[in-house]
Structure formats: C-alpha cells, structure tokens
C-alpha cells in the first residue's frame, strides 16, 4: 500500500474515473445505454460542470486510478443560527476488483469523512450496497431512525 495515494480528482483523472464507473455497471451485469466513448465524454463534461457540488477523491497506485468516491454537496435551508448549511451524500465509492479487501475502500471512506470535516457539513448520508454496510459502520456511519426514503 506504500505506492497508493489519495488526492482530489483533477481533470486528467476524469477519463479513468469514468472508466471505473463504466466497469462498475458492467461488473453488476447491467447493460449500458450508450457506447463507452460516448459515456466517458459525457461523464468528463458532467464532472467539470458539477465540480462545485460534487467532489471526487481518487485512489491511485503509481499512476493508475484504482478507486474513486463521490461526495455530493447539498445546500440546506438557512436558519437564524446558520445562514450557510450543507449536507453531503456519498455516491459511487468503487475500488477495482483486484484491489479489494485490502483496506483501500476504507481509505476512500476516510477521505470522504475528512472532506466532510473540512467543508463543515452537518451530516453525510450514504445509500450503500449490502456488501459495504460493515465498511461504512467501521468508519463511523450509523443507521438513523429519522432518515427515511421513499422509493419511486
């Protein structure tokens, strides 16, 4: 793990991040609606347009992006006590299959939690896969009886 680093994604990382997102879909047996090149182009454009609202730490071994996590920043209604409030939503945490089960996913979760602290977010939520719930719990996430969701 000595040659693994985490840094905020820069524009040069985004095609590799898009490829991870593509691989995730394929790994889960889903069929893409567009060809890979179209998706990568769209993803890179989308990430550039959403840089203020979506932060992406990337996990890099040597010069290869092997993992990513996305933190969506959600503005909240101001209160008389706080005029600027934000929550976060963890999205798309992914580590390439050959790098899993070595603690690298936990390093990405820690990077998101550190980002949350730096940004002063009130709370961070995650909609996790069943397989990753225990990892989030090990890194401070807990279930909340007050957080509800409606499936549409």
Backbone as JSON, one array per atom type, in Angstrom:
{
  "sequence": "XXXXXXXXXXXXXXXXXXXXXXXXXXXXXXXXXXXXXXXXXXXXXXXXXXXXXXXXXXXXXXXXXXXXXXXXXXXXXXXXXXXXXXXXXXXXXXXXXXXXXXXXXXXXXXXXXXXXXXXXXXXXXXXXXXXXXXXXXXXXXXXXXXXXXXXX",
  "N": [[0.81, -1.19, 0.0], [2.16, 1.12, 0.04], [2.63, 2.5, -2.31], [0.25, 3.7, -2.91], [-1.87, 6.43, -3.22], [-4.11, 9.09, -2.24], [-5.92, 11.61, -3.74], [-7.61, 14.72, -4.55], [-9.66, 14.44, -7.42], [-8.38, 15.45, -10.52], [-8.74, 17.19, -13.68], [-7.34, 15.54, -15.53], [-7.62, 13.03, -14.42], [-10.22, 12.3, -14.83], [-11.18, 10.81, -17.22], [-10.29, 8.21, -16.51], [-11.69, 7.85, -14.13], [-14.28, 7.87, -15.15], [-14.1, 5.49, -16.6], [-13.92, 3.67, -14.49], [-16.5, 3.94, -13.44], [-17.98, 2.99, -15.59], [-17.02, 0.34, -15.65], [-18.01, -0.55, -13.21], [-20.78, -0.65, -13.67], [-20.84, -2.65, -15.66], [-19.69, -4.75, -14.25], [-21.71, -5.34, -12.49], [-23.46, -6.59, -14.12], [-25.13, -5.08, -15.67], [-26.5, -3.52, -18.6], [-25.1, -1.05, -20.64], [-26.52, 2.07, -21.8], [-25.42, 3.57, -23.74], [-22.55, 3.86, -25.94], [-19.18, 3.16, -24.84], [-17.22, 5.25, -25.32], [-18.88, 7.48, -25.74], [-20.09, 7.64, -23.24], [-17.85, 8.16, -21.56], [-17.01, 10.67, -22.54], [-19.31, 12.21, -21.98], [-19.41, 11.91, -19.17], [-16.98, 13.1, -18.29], [-17.45, 15.72, -19.1], [-19.75, 16.25, -17.56], [-18.69, 16.01, -14.93], [-16.93, 18.17, -14.9], [-18.73, 20.32, -15.08], [-20.03, 20.05, -12.66], [-18.26, 20.46, -10.6], [-18.3, 22.13, -8.35], [-20.34, 21.13, -6.79], [-19.95, 18.43, -6.51], [-17.54, 16.4, -5.22], [-14.57, 14.53, -5.73], [-12.55, 12.27, -4.43], [-9.73, 10.39, -5.49], [-8.24, 7.18, -5.69], [-5.02, 6.16, -6.14], [-2.67, 4.04, -7.58], [0.64, 4.08, -8.1], [0.59, 5.41, -11.14], [-1.94, 4.86, -11.86], [-5.42, 5.14, -11.69], [-7.28, 3.56, -9.3], [-9.47, 3.58, -7.75], [-12.4, 5.37, -6.57], [-14.41, 7.93, -5.07], [-17.41, 9.69, -4.59], [-18.6, 12.73, -3.36], [-21.49, 14.35, -2.92], [-22.53, 17.63, -2.55], [-25.03, 19.18, -0.75], [-27.06, 21.93, -0.59], [-28.63, 23.36, 2.28], [-31.64, 24.55, 3.84], [-31.43, 27.82, 5.12], [-31.02, 28.8, 8.58], [-31.91, 30.88, 11.41], [-29.71, 30.6, 13.03], [-27.69, 29.66, 11.43], [-26.62, 30.67, 8.41], [-25.53, 29.5, 6.19], [-25.66, 26.35, 5.23], [-24.85, 22.92, 4.75], [-25.3, 19.58, 3.61], [-24.03, 16.28, 2.96], [-23.81, 13.7, 0.49], [-22.69, 10.54, 0.07], [-21.54, 9.03, -2.82], [-21.12, 6.54, -5.31], [-18.75, 4.99, -4.47], [-15.99, 3.15, -5.27], [-13.73, 0.52, -5.85], [-11.31, -1.06, -7.82], [-11.76, -4.51, -8.74], [-9.45, -6.23, -8.32], [-8.08, -4.94, -6.33], [-9.51, -4.96, -4.04], [-10.62, -5.7, -0.64], [-8.44, -5.05, 0.91], [-8.35, -2.91, 2.51], [-8.4, -0.55, 1.13], [-10.8, 0.58, 0.23], [-11.8, 1.5, 2.64], [-9.95, 3.53, 3.09], [-10.75, 5.34, 1.15], [-13.31, 5.96, 2.13], [-12.55, 7.18, 4.54], [-11.27, 9.41, 3.43], [-13.43, 10.78, 2.35], [-14.85, 11.35, 4.69], [-13.0, 13.03, 5.95], [-13.04, 15.14, 4.12], [-15.66, 15.94, 4.49], [-15.44, 16.98, 7.09], [-13.64, 19.11, 6.66], [-15.2, 20.74, 5.03], [-17.23, 21.41, 6.72], [-19.74, 20.14, 6.9], [-23.1, 19.36, 7.89], [-24.15, 16.8, 8.08], [-23.56, 13.55, 6.69], [-24.76, 11.29, 4.34], [-25.25, 7.94, 3.11], [-26.16, 5.68, 0.59], [-25.82, 2.53, 0.67], [-24.4, -0.48, -0.78], [-25.31, -3.82, 0.19], [-23.05, -5.3, 0.73], [-21.14, -3.43, 1.47], [-21.95, -2.18, 3.8], [-20.91, -2.85, 6.37], [-18.32, -1.84, 6.16], [-18.75, 0.94, 6.03], [-19.88, 1.28, 8.57], [-17.67, 0.64, 10.18], [-16.25, 2.93, 9.81], [-17.52, 4.95, 11.1], [-20.16, 5.54, 10.3], [-23.63, 5.32, 11.02], [-26.85, 3.73, 11.41], [-29.92, 5.51, 11.09], [-32.86, 6.26, 12.78], [-34.38, 8.37, 11.99], [-33.96, 9.05, 9.37], [-35.49, 8.75, 6.43], [-36.66, 7.18, 3.42], [-38.26, 7.27, 0.24], [-39.18, 5.06, -2.17], [-39.5, 5.43, -5.59]],
  "CA": [[0.0, 0.0, 0.0], [3.03, 2.29, 0.07], [2.57, 3.27, -3.56], [-1.13, 4.13, -3.1], [-2.16, 7.76, -2.71], [-5.45, 9.62, -2.48], [-5.94, 13.05, -3.97], [-8.81, 15.16, -5.26], [-9.56, 14.22, -8.86], [-8.07, 16.57, -11.4], [-9.31, 16.88, -15.0], [-6.64, 14.43, -16.19], [-8.08, 11.77, -13.83], [-11.65, 12.03, -15.09], [-11.45, 9.67, -18.1], [-10.1, 6.97, -15.75], [-12.82, 7.76, -13.21], [-15.41, 7.45, -15.98], [-13.91, 4.06, -16.91], [-14.31, 2.93, -13.28], [-17.97, 3.96, -13.37], [-18.4, 2.07, -16.66], [-16.7, -1.02, -15.2], [-18.93, -0.87, -12.12], [-22.05, -1.06, -14.31], [-20.63, -3.93, -16.34], [-19.43, -5.74, -13.2], [-23.0, -5.7, -11.9], [-24.26, -7.27, -15.13], [-26.06, -4.16, -16.33], [-26.15, -3.14, -19.97], [-25.08, 0.4, -20.83], [-27.46, 2.62, -22.78], [-24.61, 4.26, -24.75], [-21.23, 3.23, -26.1], [-18.22, 3.59, -23.82], [-16.63, 6.56, -25.63], [-19.89, 8.5, -25.5], [-20.23, 7.78, -21.8], [-16.66, 8.82, -21.0], [-17.08, 12.08, -22.91], [-20.39, 12.82, -21.19], [-19.02, 11.89, -17.76], [-15.94, 14.11, -18.08], [-18.14, 17.01, -19.22], [-20.61, 16.38, -16.38], [-17.85, 16.25, -13.76], [-16.44, 19.55, -14.98], [-19.84, 21.23, -14.8], [-20.5, 19.85, -11.29], [-17.1, 20.46, -9.7], [-18.62, 22.83, -7.11], [-21.31, 20.38, -5.99], [-19.55, 17.03, -6.41], [-16.1, 16.25, -5.01], [-14.17, 13.15, -6.02], [-11.21, 11.76, -4.13], [-9.37, 9.2, -6.25], [-7.22, 6.29, -5.14], [-4.08, 5.96, -7.24], [-1.48, 3.19, -7.36], [1.58, 4.54, -9.12], [-0.07, 6.43, -11.96], [-3.23, 4.3, -12.28], [-6.57, 5.35, -10.8], [-7.83, 2.25, -8.96], [-10.67, 3.75, -6.93], [-12.99, 6.7, -6.54], [-15.58, 8.16, -4.24], [-18.01, 10.98, -4.9], [-19.36, 13.37, -2.3], [-22.38, 15.39, -3.44], [-22.82, 18.66, -1.57], [-26.43, 19.56, -0.86], [-27.36, 23.08, 0.25], [-29.79, 23.21, 3.16], [-32.37, 25.78, 4.14], [-30.79, 28.58, 6.2], [-31.73, 29.02, 9.83], [-31.39, 32.09, 12.06], [-28.42, 30.28, 13.67], [-26.69, 29.33, 10.42], [-27.09, 31.13, 7.11], [-24.98, 28.64, 5.15], [-25.67, 24.98, 5.73], [-24.73, 21.89, 3.72], [-25.19, 18.16, 3.91], [-23.35, 15.56, 1.9], [-24.29, 12.37, 0.14], [-21.62, 9.74, -0.51], [-22.03, 8.35, -4.03], [-20.18, 5.89, -6.23], [-17.46, 4.53, -3.95], [-15.64, 1.97, -6.06], [-12.34, 0.1, -5.94], [-11.23, -2.13, -8.82], [-11.85, -5.82, -8.09], [-8.16, -6.78, -7.9], [-7.54, -4.16, -5.21], [-10.46, -5.0, -2.93], [-10.36, -6.48, 0.58], [-7.11, -4.71, 1.45], [-8.49, -1.68, 3.28], [-8.37, 0.65, 0.29], [-12.13, 1.19, 0.26], [-11.85, 2.24, 3.9], [-9.18, 4.76, 2.91], [-11.61, 6.28, 0.41], [-14.34, 6.43, 3.07], [-11.88, 8.14, 5.42], [-11.02, 10.64, 2.67], [-14.71, 11.48, 2.26], [-15.14, 11.87, 6.04], [-12.11, 14.18, 6.15], [-13.58, 16.2, 3.28], [-16.86, 16.39, 5.22], [-14.98, 17.82, 8.21], [-13.07, 20.34, 6.11], [-16.28, 21.57, 4.47], [-18.17, 21.75, 7.78], [-21.08, 19.62, 6.6], [-23.89, 18.98, 9.06], [-24.26, 15.34, 8.09], [-23.29, 12.86, 5.42], [-25.53, 10.06, 4.2], [-24.82, 7.04, 2.06], [-27.03, 4.56, 0.24], [-24.77, 1.54, 0.47], [-24.71, -1.86, -1.13], [-25.29, -4.65, 1.39], [-21.68, -5.76, 0.95], [-20.29, -2.37, 2.02], [-22.5, -1.59, 5.03], [-19.98, -3.02, 7.5], [-17.19, -0.92, 5.98], [-19.2, 2.27, 6.45], [-20.02, 1.26, 10.03], [-16.32, 0.69, 10.76], [-15.7, 4.27, 9.63], [-18.31, 5.94, 11.83], [-21.54, 5.7, 9.86], [-24.61, 4.55, 11.78], [-28.22, 3.8, 10.92], [-30.68, 6.56, 11.76], [-34.3, 6.02, 12.72], [-35.06, 9.56, 11.49], [-33.7, 9.21, 7.95], [-36.44, 7.92, 5.69], [-36.63, 7.36, 1.98], [-39.41, 6.74, -0.5], [-38.81, 4.53, -3.48], [-40.48, 5.83, -6.61]],
  "C": [[0.85, 1.26, 0.0], [2.95, 3.13, -1.19], [1.16, 3.72, -3.89], [-1.31, 5.5, -2.46], [-3.62, 8.1, -2.98], [-5.3, 11.11, -2.68], [-7.25, 13.44, -4.63], [-8.63, 14.94, -6.76], [-9.27, 15.53, -9.57], [-8.6, 16.21, -12.79], [-8.65, 15.7, -15.7], [-7.07, 13.06, -15.65], [-9.46, 11.35, -14.33], [-11.93, 10.94, -16.12], [-11.29, 8.32, -17.39], [-11.23, 6.77, -14.75], [-14.07, 7.32, -13.97], [-15.31, 5.96, -16.31], [-14.25, 3.2, -15.69], [-15.82, 2.83, -13.18], [-18.56, 3.01, -14.41], [-18.19, 0.63, -16.21], [-17.65, -1.47, -14.09], [-20.26, -1.37, -12.69], [-21.9, -2.45, -14.93], [-20.41, -5.06, -15.33], [-20.73, -6.24, -12.57], [-23.96, -6.32, -12.91], [-25.26, -6.39, -15.84], [-25.56, -3.82, -17.72], [-26.16, -1.62, -20.09], [-26.06, 0.83, -21.92], [-26.73, 3.33, -23.91], [-23.29, 3.51, -24.89], [-20.25, 3.88, -25.12], [-17.65, 4.99, -24.09], [-17.62, 7.69, -25.39], [-20.08, 8.73, -24.0], [-19.05, 8.54, -21.19], [-16.7, 10.31, -21.31], [-18.14, 12.81, -22.09], [-19.99, 12.95, -19.72], [-18.0, 12.99, -17.46], [-16.56, 15.5, -18.14], [-18.99, 17.27, -17.98], [-19.78, 16.71, -15.14], [-17.3, 17.67, -13.75], [-17.51, 20.55, -14.62], [-20.31, 21.15, -13.35], [-19.38, 19.86, -10.26], [-17.39, 21.16, -8.37], [-19.53, 22.01, -6.21], [-20.93, 18.92, -5.79], [-18.03, 16.95, -6.33], [-15.73, 14.79, -5.15], [-12.74, 12.88, -5.6], [-10.95, 10.51, -4.97], [-8.23, 8.48, -5.54], [-6.31, 5.91, -6.29], [-2.93, 5.06, -6.79], [-0.51, 3.52, -8.48], [0.96, 5.69, -9.88], [-1.47, 5.99, -12.4], [-4.31, 4.56, -11.24], [-7.23, 3.99, -10.57], [-9.08, 2.36, -8.09], [-11.14, 5.18, -6.94], [-14.1, 6.73, -5.51], [-16.11, 9.53, -4.61], [-18.78, 11.46, -3.69], [-20.16, 14.5, -2.92], [-22.71, 16.35, -2.3], [-24.24, 19.18, -1.81], [-26.7, 20.77, 0.02], [-28.64, 22.84, 1.05], [-30.42, 24.57, 3.42], [-31.66, 26.52, 5.29], [-31.66, 28.62, 7.45], [-31.22, 30.33, 10.43], [-30.04, 31.85, 12.75], [-27.32, 30.02, 12.66], [-27.23, 29.68, 9.04], [-26.6, 30.27, 5.95], [-24.83, 27.24, 5.71], [-25.59, 24.02, 4.55], [-24.74, 20.52, 4.35], [-24.42, 17.52, 2.76], [-23.98, 14.2, 1.68], [-23.14, 11.63, -0.55], [-22.2, 8.93, -1.68], [-20.87, 7.67, -4.74], [-18.82, 5.56, -5.65], [-17.15, 3.21, -4.64], [-14.13, 1.76, -6.03], [-12.3, -1.05, -6.94], [-11.16, -3.5, -8.13], [-10.52, -6.37, -7.58], [-7.54, -6.08, -6.71], [-8.43, -4.21, -3.97], [-9.96, -5.86, -1.77], [-8.96, -6.25, 1.14], [-7.15, -3.42, 2.24], [-8.52, -0.42, 2.45], [-9.72, 1.35, 0.22], [-12.31, 2.02, 1.53], [-11.07, 3.54, 3.83], [-9.99, 5.8, 2.14], [-12.72, 6.83, 1.31], [-13.75, 7.45, 4.02], [-11.63, 9.47, 4.71], [-12.31, 11.46, 2.54], [-15.07, 12.09, 3.61], [-14.26, 13.08, 6.33], [-12.59, 15.38, 5.34], [-14.83, 16.8, 3.93], [-16.45, 17.35, 6.34], [-14.46, 19.16, 7.71], [-14.16, 21.3, 5.62], [-17.31, 21.97, 5.52], [-19.59, 21.29, 7.52], [-21.78, 19.2, 7.88], [-24.03, 17.47, 9.2], [-23.9, 14.82, 6.72], [-24.08, 11.56, 5.44], [-24.89, 9.2, 3.1], [-25.9, 6.0, 1.84], [-26.09, 3.46, -0.22], [-25.3, 0.23, -0.12], [-24.66, -2.68, 0.17], [-23.86, -5.05, 1.75], [-20.82, -4.72, 1.67], [-20.79, -1.77, 3.33], [-21.51, -1.7, 6.19], [-18.78, -2.09, 7.38], [-17.58, 0.49, 6.41], [-19.35, 2.33, 7.97], [-18.66, 1.33, 10.72], [-15.71, 2.1, 10.7], [-16.64, 5.36, 10.16], [-19.73, 6.17, 11.36], [-22.45, 4.82, 10.71], [-25.97, 4.69, 11.14], [-28.96, 4.86, 11.73], [-32.16, 6.26, 11.66], [-35.06, 7.22, 12.15], [-34.84, 9.8, 10.0], [-34.57, 8.22, 7.17], [-36.24, 8.15, 4.19], [-37.86, 6.74, 1.37], [-38.91, 6.29, -1.86], [-39.9, 4.89, -4.47], [-40.47, 4.85, -7.76]]
}
